[in-house]
Amino acid sequence: MELKEEEESEPVSPTAQYLSSSTLSLCILAILEFEQVLDDSLLMQLVKDVFLSISPRFSSVMVRDENGAKQRKRVEVKLINHVKFPFCPSGLSPESYDKYLGDYISEIGMQQLPQSQPLWEIHLIRSPTSHAACTLIFKLHHSLGDGFSLMGALLSCLQRADDPSLPLTLPSVFLPSTAKDESNGSIFTRVLKIFSTVSDTVLDFCWNFVKSTTAEDDQTPIRSGDDRVEFRPVRVATMTFSLDHVKQIKTKVVATINDVVTGIIFLGTRLYMQELRHDSSNAKSTALILLNTRVFRSYESVKDMLKHDANAPWGNYFAFLHMSIPELTDDWSSNPLDFVVKARQIMNFKKNSLAVYLTARYIHSTLKNTSMGMTNLIGPVEKMALANHPVKGLYFAVVGAPQSLSVTIISYMEKLRVSVVAEDGFIDSQKLKSCVEHAFEVMLNAKVETKFLNSH
């Protein structure tokens, strides 16, 4: 593989360098489930003609220039090194293929991508599982971009299944009030707002700094606390929730969808912890939520994202938000919606703090000292297709983090797909999945109490 010296080089950001260092190496697995089998030759042609043209980063490697600074340099891409067609045994049941797929995801999740070639792979599993006729796995190194960037890249490869000439649409994103909105208030109100933000930021930053450097969560059924946990195999379990049902819960407590989903996951996690070790239901446990720090949150074309003055630029633009997982009280079943209310209260406090923008340099220790990671993405409302092959479902996972547990959420066709990525042999991912599903059902069927309507 020879470097094309005539190509312009691109500096590698400090975050991207750290995400591909010996200290930390994160990858995003995007899994697409198809209604019909993809042909091998068609996939190779699509990768060559569509995928590689999305971004120069997909055909670049990191090298050092004469000054020792890391740059991205274009190289010749040998597709045979990147596109994999693993052998699959024939004649098995869909449930057996589910296990085969789970084992395969665990296997490729542990493998390091070679630094001598562009940091991505595509794997086609041609065996029918209980969810799909075939499964396509994109393994993309986090140094190429964050989930927002890579989702934008993915959407540029896909079309609407019902009418490819129409653009895919995404759910509306409501952003926080801007300074312009606040300008209508009195000077006294604005001064109080500034003081409150500064005060919250100082308190939150001090707590975040301690959590990122010295203070560790307790060892519990969801946190082994072992060194090098990022190199251990993981097991992925997914579940699907109706977005309409989530909105029903949302109206009960006057919260956001993010608040509801966070509350469901927190309650399900505490139930799992209690089932495995009763005293751990009140243990010190923190969730680390990944936030997109872009001002504009709607996906743009990759061409626009790559511009220097892009509203939603390509790259890694994220920060961490620490959230203490509420303790599980003895009477939790009488007020399960309290978990959503508490999630909303913590979120509102954190939104009034700028500390999330100040702690990104401590990525490894921040992850290691907390109990779980959470991140979410917005997917299209309509069914997608790749070269007229409809996509039945999709989900994603982040691997390589020094945590025993992470949870990812993505919306697609009015449904939420939640993925539990758990340390294999330490966390029972299926049991945890059942606990989260139980938490969802309990909240959906919970009666509305007056205090929830008045608590906002």
Short mmCIF file of C-alpha atoms in Angstrom, two decimals:
data_model
loop_
_atom_site.label_atom_id
_atom_site.label_comp_id
_atom_site.label_asym_id
_atom_site.label_seq_id
_atom_site.Cartn_x
_atom_site.Cartn_y
_atom_site.Cartn_z
CA MET A 1 0.00 0.00 0.00
CA GLU A 2 1.77 3.14 -1.20
CA LEU A 3 1.05 6.65 -0.06
CA LYS A 4 -0.18 9.05 -2.72
CA GLU A 5 2.16 11.95 -2.07
CA GLU A 6 0.25 14.18 -4.48
CA GLU A 7 -2.84 14.07 -2.25
CA GLU A 8 -3.35 16.85 0.26
CA SER A 9 -2.95 15.73 3.85
CA GLU A 10 -5.42 16.44 6.64
CA PRO A 11 -4.31 17.12 10.22
CA VAL A 12 -5.57 14.61 12.78
CA SER A 13 -7.43 16.23 15.67
CA PRO A 14 -6.16 15.61 19.23
CA THR A 15 -9.39 13.72 20.05
CA ALA A 16 -9.03 11.44 17.02
CA GLN A 17 -5.39 10.75 17.95
CA TYR A 18 -6.36 9.82 21.49
CA LEU A 19 -9.21 7.59 20.29
CA SER A 20 -6.74 5.56 18.23
CA SER A 21 -3.88 5.45 20.72
CA SER A 22 -2.42 2.64 22.80
CA THR A 23 -4.41 4.03 25.73
CA LEU A 24 -7.83 3.85 24.10
CA SER A 25 -9.19 2.42 20.84
CA LEU A 26 -12.94 2.72 20.32
CA CYS A 27 -14.94 1.32 17.41
CA ILE A 28 -18.56 1.72 16.38
CA LEU A 29 -20.43 -1.32 15.07
CA ALA A 30 -23.45 -0.42 12.93
CA ILE A 31 -25.62 -3.47 12.23
CA LEU A 32 -28.18 -3.41 9.40
CA GLU A 33 -30.80 -6.16 9.11
CA PHE A 34 -32.09 -6.82 5.57
CA GLU A 35 -35.34 -8.36 4.36
CA GLN A 36 -33.54 -10.15 1.51
CA VAL A 37 -30.03 -11.44 0.93
CA LEU A 38 -27.41 -9.07 -0.48
CA ASP A 39 -25.27 -10.36 -3.32
CA ASP A 40 -21.51 -10.42 -2.70
CA SER A 41 -20.59 -8.77 -5.99
CA LEU A 42 -23.25 -6.08 -5.51
CA LEU A 43 -21.88 -5.25 -2.09
CA MET A 44 -18.31 -4.97 -3.41
CA GLN A 45 -19.49 -2.64 -6.16
CA LEU A 46 -21.41 -0.47 -3.70
CA VAL A 47 -18.40 -0.19 -1.42
CA LYS A 48 -16.18 0.80 -4.33
CA ASP A 49 -18.57 3.26 -6.01
CA VAL A 50 -20.52 4.67 -3.04
CA PHE A 51 -18.90 4.06 0.33
CA LEU A 52 -15.33 5.07 -0.55
CA SER A 53 -16.53 8.30 -2.17
CA ILE A 54 -18.36 9.46 0.96
CA SER A 55 -15.31 10.79 2.77
CA PRO A 56 -11.54 10.85 2.12
CA ARG A 57 -11.10 9.43 5.64
CA PHE A 58 -12.34 6.04 4.39
CA SER A 59 -9.28 5.84 2.13
CA SER A 60 -6.71 7.43 4.45
CA VAL A 61 -4.27 6.30 7.12
CA MET A 62 -2.59 8.24 9.91
CA VAL A 63 1.08 9.07 9.35
CA ARG A 64 3.56 11.48 10.93
CA ASP A 65 4.95 14.37 8.93
CA GLU A 66 8.51 15.66 9.13
CA ASN A 67 7.59 17.63 12.27
CA GLY A 68 6.15 14.60 14.03
CA ALA A 69 2.54 15.76 13.73
CA LYS A 70 -0.07 13.19 12.71
CA GLN A 71 -1.72 13.67 9.33
CA ARG A 72 -4.22 11.71 7.26
CA LYS A 73 -2.78 10.55 3.93
CA ARG A 74 -4.72 8.99 1.08
CA VAL A 75 -3.80 5.42 0.13
CA GLU A 76 -4.90 2.79 -2.34
CA VAL A 77 -7.66 0.74 -0.71
CA LYS A 78 -7.64 -3.00 -1.27
CA LEU A 79 -11.24 -4.00 -0.75
CA ILE A 80 -10.32 -7.62 -0.06
CA ASN A 81 -8.71 -6.41 3.19
CA HIS A 82 -11.83 -4.57 4.29
CA VAL A 83 -14.92 -6.44 3.07
CA LYS A 84 -15.41 -9.80 4.76
CA PHE A 85 -17.69 -12.71 3.83
CA PRO A 86 -17.36 -15.14 6.74
CA PHE A 87 -18.25 -18.79 6.26
CA CYS A 88 -21.61 -19.63 7.80
CA PRO A 89 -22.76 -23.20 8.48
CA SER A 90 -25.89 -24.19 6.59
CA GLY A 91 -29.13 -25.80 7.69
CA LEU A 92 -29.32 -24.28 11.17
CA SER A 93 -32.40 -22.78 12.82
CA PRO A 94 -32.86 -18.98 13.01
CA GLU A 95 -32.19 -19.19 16.76
CA SER A 96 -28.89 -20.98 16.11
CA TYR A 97 -27.94 -18.29 13.61
CA ASP A 98 -28.81 -15.68 16.27
CA LYS A 99 -26.15 -17.24 18.48
CA TYR A 100 -23.71 -17.46 15.56
CA LEU A 101 -24.22 -13.74 14.85
CA GLY A 102 -23.77 -12.88 18.53
CA ASP A 103 -20.53 -14.87 18.68
CA TYR A 104 -19.30 -13.21 15.49
CA ILE A 105 -20.04 -9.69 16.76
CA SER A 106 -18.20 -10.54 19.97
CA GLU A 107 -15.22 -11.83 17.98
CA ILE A 108 -14.82 -8.84 15.65
CA GLY A 109 -15.51 -6.46 18.55
CA MET A 110 -12.32 -7.66 20.26
CA GLN A 111 -10.12 -7.49 17.16
CA GLN A 112 -7.99 -4.39 16.61
CA LEU A 113 -8.16 -2.73 13.20
CA PRO A 114 -4.72 -2.67 11.48
CA GLN A 115 -3.20 0.82 11.64
CA SER A 116 -1.49 0.20 8.29
CA GLN A 117 -4.78 0.56 6.40
CA PRO A 118 -7.93 2.73 6.62
CA LEU A 119 -9.73 2.00 9.88
CA TRP A 120 -12.94 0.33 8.76
CA GLU A 121 -14.35 -3.07 7.83
CA ILE A 122 -17.65 -4.37 6.43
CA HIS A 123 -18.90 -7.87 7.22
CA LEU A 124 -21.77 -9.62 5.41
CA ILE A 125 -23.51 -12.42 7.33
CA ARG A 126 -25.59 -14.26 4.74
CA SER A 127 -27.42 -16.60 7.13
CA PRO A 128 -31.04 -15.91 8.18
CA THR A 129 -31.51 -14.97 11.81
CA SER A 130 -34.81 -14.50 13.63
CA HIS A 131 -34.61 -10.80 12.69
CA ALA A 132 -33.31 -10.73 9.10
CA ALA A 133 -32.54 -12.62 5.90
CA CYS A 134 -28.97 -11.31 6.08
CA THR A 135 -27.00 -8.92 8.27
CA LEU A 136 -24.48 -6.27 7.29
CA ILE A 137 -22.00 -5.04 9.90
CA PHE A 138 -20.02 -1.82 9.52
CA LYS A 139 -17.03 -1.65 11.87
CA LEU A 140 -15.82 1.94 11.91
CA HIS A 141 -13.07 3.31 14.12
CA HIS A 142 -14.18 6.20 16.34
CA SER A 143 -11.23 8.28 15.13
CA LEU A 144 -12.99 8.52 11.74
CA GLY A 145 -15.84 10.39 13.39
CA ASP A 146 -18.46 10.12 16.10
CA GLY A 147 -21.84 8.42 15.78
CA PHE A 148 -23.42 11.56 14.34
CA SER A 149 -20.82 11.73 11.54
CA LEU A 150 -20.99 8.04 10.76
CA MET A 151 -24.81 8.02 10.76
CA GLY A 152 -24.66 10.86 8.24
CA ALA A 153 -22.30 8.76 6.12
CA LEU A 154 -24.59 5.75 6.39
CA LEU A 155 -27.65 7.75 5.34
CA SER A 156 -25.80 8.96 2.25
CA CYS A 157 -25.54 5.32 1.10
CA LEU A 158 -29.23 4.56 1.57
CA GLN A 159 -32.51 5.63 -0.02
CA ARG A 160 -36.17 5.54 0.87
CA ALA A 161 -37.54 2.07 0.18
CA ASP A 162 -40.92 3.35 -1.02
CA ASP A 163 -39.54 6.05 -3.32
CA PRO A 164 -35.77 6.45 -3.82
CA SER A 165 -36.32 9.86 -5.41
CA LEU A 166 -37.56 11.29 -2.11
CA PRO A 167 -35.20 12.19 0.75
CA LEU A 168 -35.21 10.32 4.03
CA THR A 169 -36.80 12.35 6.80
CA LEU A 170 -35.80 12.48 10.45
CA PRO A 171 -37.80 13.27 13.60
CA SER A 172 -37.81 16.91 14.65
CA VAL A 173 -35.04 17.93 17.03
CA PHE A 174 -35.90 20.62 19.55
CA LEU A 175 -32.86 22.56 20.69
CA PRO A 176 -32.50 24.46 23.99
CA SER A 177 -33.50 28.10 24.13
CA THR A 178 -30.89 30.44 22.70
CA ALA A 179 -29.55 33.68 24.02
CA LYS A 180 -31.96 35.44 21.67
CA ASP A 181 -34.89 33.81 23.44
CA GLU A 182 -33.55 34.94 26.80
CA SER A 183 -32.98 38.51 25.64
CA ASN A 184 -36.67 39.26 26.22
CA GLY A 185 -36.22 38.83 29.99
CA SER A 186 -35.24 41.56 32.43
CA ILE A 187 -31.62 42.37 33.20
CA PHE A 188 -32.13 40.95 36.69
CA THR A 189 -33.44 37.68 35.24
CA ARG A 190 -30.50 37.41 32.89
CA VAL A 191 -27.99 38.13 35.66
CA LEU A 192 -29.58 35.41 37.79
CA LYS A 193 -29.41 33.03 34.83
CA ILE A 194 -25.70 33.75 34.31
CA PHE A 195 -24.97 33.37 38.02
CA SER A 196 -26.90 30.10 38.13
CA THR A 197 -25.01 28.75 35.11
CA VAL A 198 -21.62 29.71 36.56
CA SER A 199 -22.52 28.23 39.95
CA ASP A 200 -23.82 24.99 38.44
CA THR A 201 -20.79 24.75 36.16
CA VAL A 202 -18.30 25.12 39.04
CA LEU A 203 -20.09 22.50 41.15
CA ASP A 204 -20.59 20.12 38.24
CA PHE A 205 -17.05 20.51 36.92
CA CYS A 206 -15.53 19.80 40.35
CA TRP A 207 -17.66 16.66 40.69
CA ASN A 208 -16.90 15.55 37.11
CA PHE A 209 -13.17 16.16 37.62
CA VAL A 210 -13.12 14.03 40.76
CA LYS A 211 -15.09 11.27 38.99
CA SER A 212 -12.74 11.40 36.01
CA THR A 213 -9.51 11.22 38.01
CA THR A 214 -9.80 9.64 41.45
CA ALA A 215 -13.33 8.69 42.54
CA GLU A 216 -14.48 5.31 41.23
CA ASP A 217 -17.93 3.78 41.30
CA ASP A 218 -18.53 0.76 43.53
CA GLN A 219 -17.89 -2.72 42.16
CA THR A 220 -21.31 -4.13 41.40
CA PRO A 221 -23.00 -6.67 39.09
CA ILE A 222 -22.64 -4.11 36.27
CA ARG A 223 -19.07 -2.96 37.01
CA SER A 224 -16.22 -5.40 37.53
CA GLY A 225 -13.68 -2.60 37.98
CA ASP A 226 -10.98 -4.81 36.46
CA ASP A 227 -8.08 -3.37 34.49
CA ARG A 228 -8.06 -3.94 30.72
CA VAL A 229 -11.76 -4.78 30.69
CA GLU A 230 -11.86 -3.15 27.24
CA PHE A 231 -9.99 -6.14 25.81
CA ARG A 232 -12.54 -8.68 27.02
CA PRO A 233 -15.29 -10.11 24.77
CA VAL A 234 -18.73 -8.52 24.87
CA ARG A 235 -22.22 -9.84 24.30
CA VAL A 236 -24.88 -7.70 22.59
CA ALA A 237 -28.59 -8.05 23.35
CA THR A 238 -31.20 -5.82 21.70
CA MET A 239 -34.81 -4.90 22.43
CA THR A 240 -37.39 -2.83 20.57
CA PHE A 241 -39.84 -0.33 22.03
CA SER A 242 -42.69 1.44 20.26
CA LEU A 243 -42.01 5.17 20.07
CA ASP A 244 -45.75 5.76 20.58
CA HIS A 245 -45.58 3.84 23.87
CA VAL A 246 -42.55 5.85 24.96
CA LYS A 247 -44.50 9.04 24.20
CA GLN A 248 -47.37 7.76 26.36
CA ILE A 249 -44.97 7.52 29.30
CA LYS A 250 -43.58 10.94 28.37
CA THR A 251 -46.99 12.60 28.74
CA LYS A 252 -47.47 11.09 32.20
CA VAL A 253 -44.51 12.98 33.70
CA VAL A 254 -44.14 15.96 31.33
CA ALA A 255 -40.65 14.88 30.30
CA THR A 256 -38.62 14.45 27.13
CA ILE A 257 -38.19 11.18 25.25
CA ASN A 258 -34.54 11.14 26.38
CA ASP A 259 -35.67 11.50 29.99
CA VAL A 260 -38.08 8.56 29.61
CA VAL A 261 -35.58 6.25 27.93
CA THR A 262 -32.91 7.14 30.51
CA GLY A 263 -35.36 6.47 33.35
CA ILE A 264 -36.35 3.10 31.86
CA ILE A 265 -32.73 2.00 31.50
CA PHE A 266 -31.84 3.21 35.00
CA LEU A 267 -34.76 1.34 36.59
CA GLY A 268 -34.06 -1.83 34.58
CA THR A 269 -30.39 -1.67 35.53
CA ARG A 270 -31.15 -1.29 39.25
CA LEU A 271 -33.61 -4.22 39.08
CA TYR A 272 -30.89 -6.35 37.49
CA MET A 273 -28.38 -5.32 40.13
CA GLN A 274 -30.83 -6.10 42.94
CA GLU A 275 -31.63 -9.51 41.47
CA LEU A 276 -27.98 -10.50 41.39
CA ARG A 277 -26.91 -8.85 44.64
CA HIS A 278 -29.52 -7.22 46.83
CA ASP A 279 -27.26 -4.63 48.46
CA SER A 280 -26.06 -3.33 45.09
CA SER A 281 -29.44 -1.70 44.36
CA ASN A 282 -28.21 1.26 46.42
CA ALA A 283 -24.53 1.14 45.41
CA LYS A 284 -22.72 4.19 44.08
CA SER A 285 -23.18 3.84 40.31
CA THR A 286 -22.79 6.48 37.62
CA ALA A 287 -23.85 6.51 33.99
CA LEU A 288 -21.76 8.42 31.47
CA ILE A 289 -23.94 9.90 28.74
CA LEU A 290 -22.33 10.95 25.47
CA LEU A 291 -23.61 14.30 24.20
CA ASN A 292 -23.41 15.76 20.72
CA THR A 293 -21.96 19.28 21.16
CA ARG A 294 -22.80 20.57 17.68
CA VAL A 295 -25.02 23.66 17.61
CA PHE A 296 -27.04 22.20 14.70
CA ARG A 297 -28.23 18.63 15.37
CA SER A 298 -29.82 17.75 11.98
CA TYR A 299 -27.86 15.54 9.61
CA GLU A 300 -26.45 17.28 6.56
CA SER A 301 -24.97 15.88 3.39
CA VAL A 302 -21.47 14.53 3.92
CA LYS A 303 -20.24 17.12 1.41
CA ASP A 304 -21.58 19.89 3.66
CA MET A 305 -20.33 18.22 6.84
CA LEU A 306 -16.79 18.20 5.45
CA LYS A 307 -16.73 21.96 4.81
CA HIS A 308 -14.57 24.06 7.15
CA ASP A 309 -17.53 26.30 8.07
CA ALA A 310 -20.09 23.47 8.36
CA ASN A 311 -23.02 23.96 10.72
CA ALA A 312 -22.83 20.27 11.68
CA PRO A 313 -19.19 19.37 10.96
CA TRP A 314 -17.75 15.92 10.46
CA GLY A 315 -15.52 14.60 13.21
CA ASN A 316 -15.68 13.96 16.95
CA TYR A 317 -17.76 16.65 18.62
CA PHE A 318 -18.92 15.12 21.87
CA ALA A 319 -18.76 15.62 25.61
CA PHE A 320 -19.60 13.57 28.69
CA LEU A 321 -22.46 14.04 31.11
CA HIS A 322 -22.21 12.21 34.44
CA MET A 323 -25.52 11.00 35.89
CA SER A 324 -25.83 9.16 39.19
CA ILE A 325 -28.14 6.17 38.77
CA PRO A 326 -30.96 6.66 41.30
CA GLU A 327 -31.11 4.17 44.15
CA LEU A 328 -33.83 1.52 44.15
CA THR A 329 -36.15 2.00 47.13
CA ASP A 330 -38.28 -0.74 48.67
CA ASP A 331 -41.48 0.90 47.40
CA TRP A 332 -40.25 1.48 43.85
CA SER A 333 -43.12 -0.55 42.33
CA SER A 334 -45.66 1.94 43.68
CA ASN A 335 -43.98 4.86 41.95
CA PRO A 336 -41.80 3.57 39.03
CA LEU A 337 -42.18 6.88 37.19
CA ASP A 338 -39.98 8.45 39.88
CA PHE A 339 -37.00 7.17 37.88
CA VAL A 340 -38.08 9.29 34.90
CA VAL A 341 -38.68 12.32 37.13
CA LYS A 342 -35.23 11.94 38.71
CA ALA A 343 -33.63 11.50 35.28
CA ARG A 344 -35.38 14.70 34.13
CA GLN A 345 -34.24 16.64 37.21
CA ILE A 346 -30.62 15.58 36.77
CA MET A 347 -30.76 16.35 33.04
CA ASN A 348 -32.16 19.83 33.68
CA PHE A 349 -29.39 20.59 36.17
CA LYS A 350 -26.70 19.33 33.81
CA LYS A 351 -28.13 21.35 30.90
CA ASN A 352 -27.57 24.48 33.00
CA SER A 353 -23.90 23.58 33.38
CA LEU A 354 -21.05 24.02 30.92
CA ALA A 355 -18.92 21.39 32.66
CA VAL A 356 -19.67 18.79 29.97
CA TYR A 357 -17.54 20.84 27.58
CA LEU A 358 -14.61 20.96 29.99
CA THR A 359 -13.89 17.32 30.78
CA ALA A 360 -13.26 15.61 27.40
CA ARG A 361 -9.50 15.32 27.91
CA TYR A 362 -9.94 12.62 30.56
CA ILE A 363 -11.66 10.14 28.25
CA HIS A 364 -10.12 6.86 29.45
CA SER A 365 -10.29 7.53 33.18
CA THR A 366 -13.75 9.04 32.83
CA LEU A 367 -15.01 5.85 31.22
CA LYS A 368 -13.13 3.52 33.55
CA ASN A 369 -14.33 5.13 36.78
CA THR A 370 -18.03 4.96 35.87
CA SER A 371 -20.43 2.02 35.70
CA MET A 372 -21.97 2.34 32.25
CA GLY A 373 -22.01 4.42 29.08
CA MET A 374 -25.07 5.59 27.18
CA THR A 375 -25.45 7.17 23.76
CA ASN A 376 -28.26 7.64 21.27
CA LEU A 377 -28.78 8.47 17.61
CA ILE A 378 -31.74 9.57 15.52
CA GLY A 379 -32.64 7.40 12.53
CA PRO A 380 -35.07 7.91 9.63
CA VAL A 381 -38.84 7.79 9.94
CA GLU A 382 -39.27 5.85 6.68
CA LYS A 383 -37.95 2.41 5.77
CA MET A 384 -34.52 2.59 4.12
CA ALA A 385 -33.08 0.49 1.33
CA LEU A 386 -29.60 -0.24 0.01
CA ALA A 387 -29.70 -0.79 -3.75
CA ASN A 388 -33.40 -1.75 -3.52
CA HIS A 389 -32.76 -4.13 -0.60
CA PRO A 390 -35.04 -2.95 2.26
CA VAL A 391 -33.51 -2.49 5.70
CA LYS A 392 -35.77 -4.19 8.24
CA GLY A 393 -33.94 -2.92 11.32
CA LEU A 394 -30.71 -1.40 12.55
CA TYR A 395 -28.81 -0.94 15.79
CA PHE A 396 -25.31 -0.01 16.86
CA ALA A 397 -22.77 -0.76 19.56
CA VAL A 398 -19.61 0.91 20.84
CA VAL A 399 -16.76 -1.50 21.63
CA GLY A 400 -13.33 -1.00 23.17
CA ALA A 401 -14.41 1.15 26.12
CA PRO A 402 -12.96 0.35 29.58
CA GLN A 403 -16.42 -0.40 30.97
CA SER A 404 -18.35 -3.61 31.63
CA LEU A 405 -21.59 -2.14 30.28
CA SER A 406 -22.79 0.30 27.67
CA VAL A 407 -26.23 0.99 26.23
CA THR A 408 -27.01 2.47 22.82
CA ILE A 409 -30.34 3.70 21.47
CA ILE A 410 -31.43 4.50 17.92
CA SER A 411 -34.80 5.41 16.45
CA TYR A 412 -36.02 3.92 13.16
CA MET A 413 -39.50 3.72 11.64
CA GLU A 414 -41.23 4.96 14.82
CA LYS A 415 -39.44 2.41 17.00
CA LEU A 416 -36.54 2.59 19.44
CA ARG A 417 -33.91 -0.14 19.27
CA VAL A 418 -31.99 -0.41 22.54
CA SER A 419 -28.76 -2.41 22.60
CA VAL A 420 -27.06 -3.70 25.73
CA VAL A 421 -23.32 -4.22 25.21
CA ALA A 422 -22.10 -6.24 28.19
CA GLU A 423 -18.87 -7.84 29.33
CA ASP A 424 -19.28 -11.51 28.41
CA GLY A 425 -19.03 -13.89 31.36
CA PHE A 426 -19.58 -11.11 33.90
CA ILE A 427 -22.95 -9.59 32.93
CA ASP A 428 -25.91 -11.71 31.84
CA SER A 429 -27.03 -9.57 28.90
CA GLN A 430 -30.28 -11.50 28.39
CA LYS A 431 -31.27 -11.12 32.05
CA LEU A 432 -30.43 -7.42 31.93
CA LYS A 433 -32.51 -7.11 28.76
CA SER A 434 -35.47 -8.74 30.53
CA CYS A 435 -35.12 -6.33 33.46
CA VAL A 436 -35.14 -3.29 31.15
CA GLU A 437 -38.18 -4.65 29.29
CA HIS A 438 -39.93 -5.19 32.64
CA ALA A 439 -39.13 -1.59 33.67
CA PHE A 440 -40.67 -0.38 30.39
CA GLU A 441 -43.87 -2.38 30.91
CA VAL A 442 -44.22 -1.21 34.52
CA MET A 443 -43.85 2.44 33.50
CA LEU A 444 -46.22 2.07 30.56
CA ASN A 445 -48.91 0.65 32.83
CA ALA A 446 -48.23 2.96 35.78
CA LYS A 447 -50.97 5.32 36.92
CA VAL A 448 -50.29 9.02 36.78
CA GLU A 449 -49.85 10.71 40.15
CA THR A 450 -50.56 14.40 40.66
CA LYS A 451 -47.04 15.08 41.99
CA PHE A 452 -45.53 14.12 38.61
CA LEU A 453 -47.62 16.70 36.81
CA ASN A 454 -46.58 19.38 39.33
CA SER A 455 -42.88 18.43 39.62
CA HIS A 456 -41.65 20.24 36.52
#
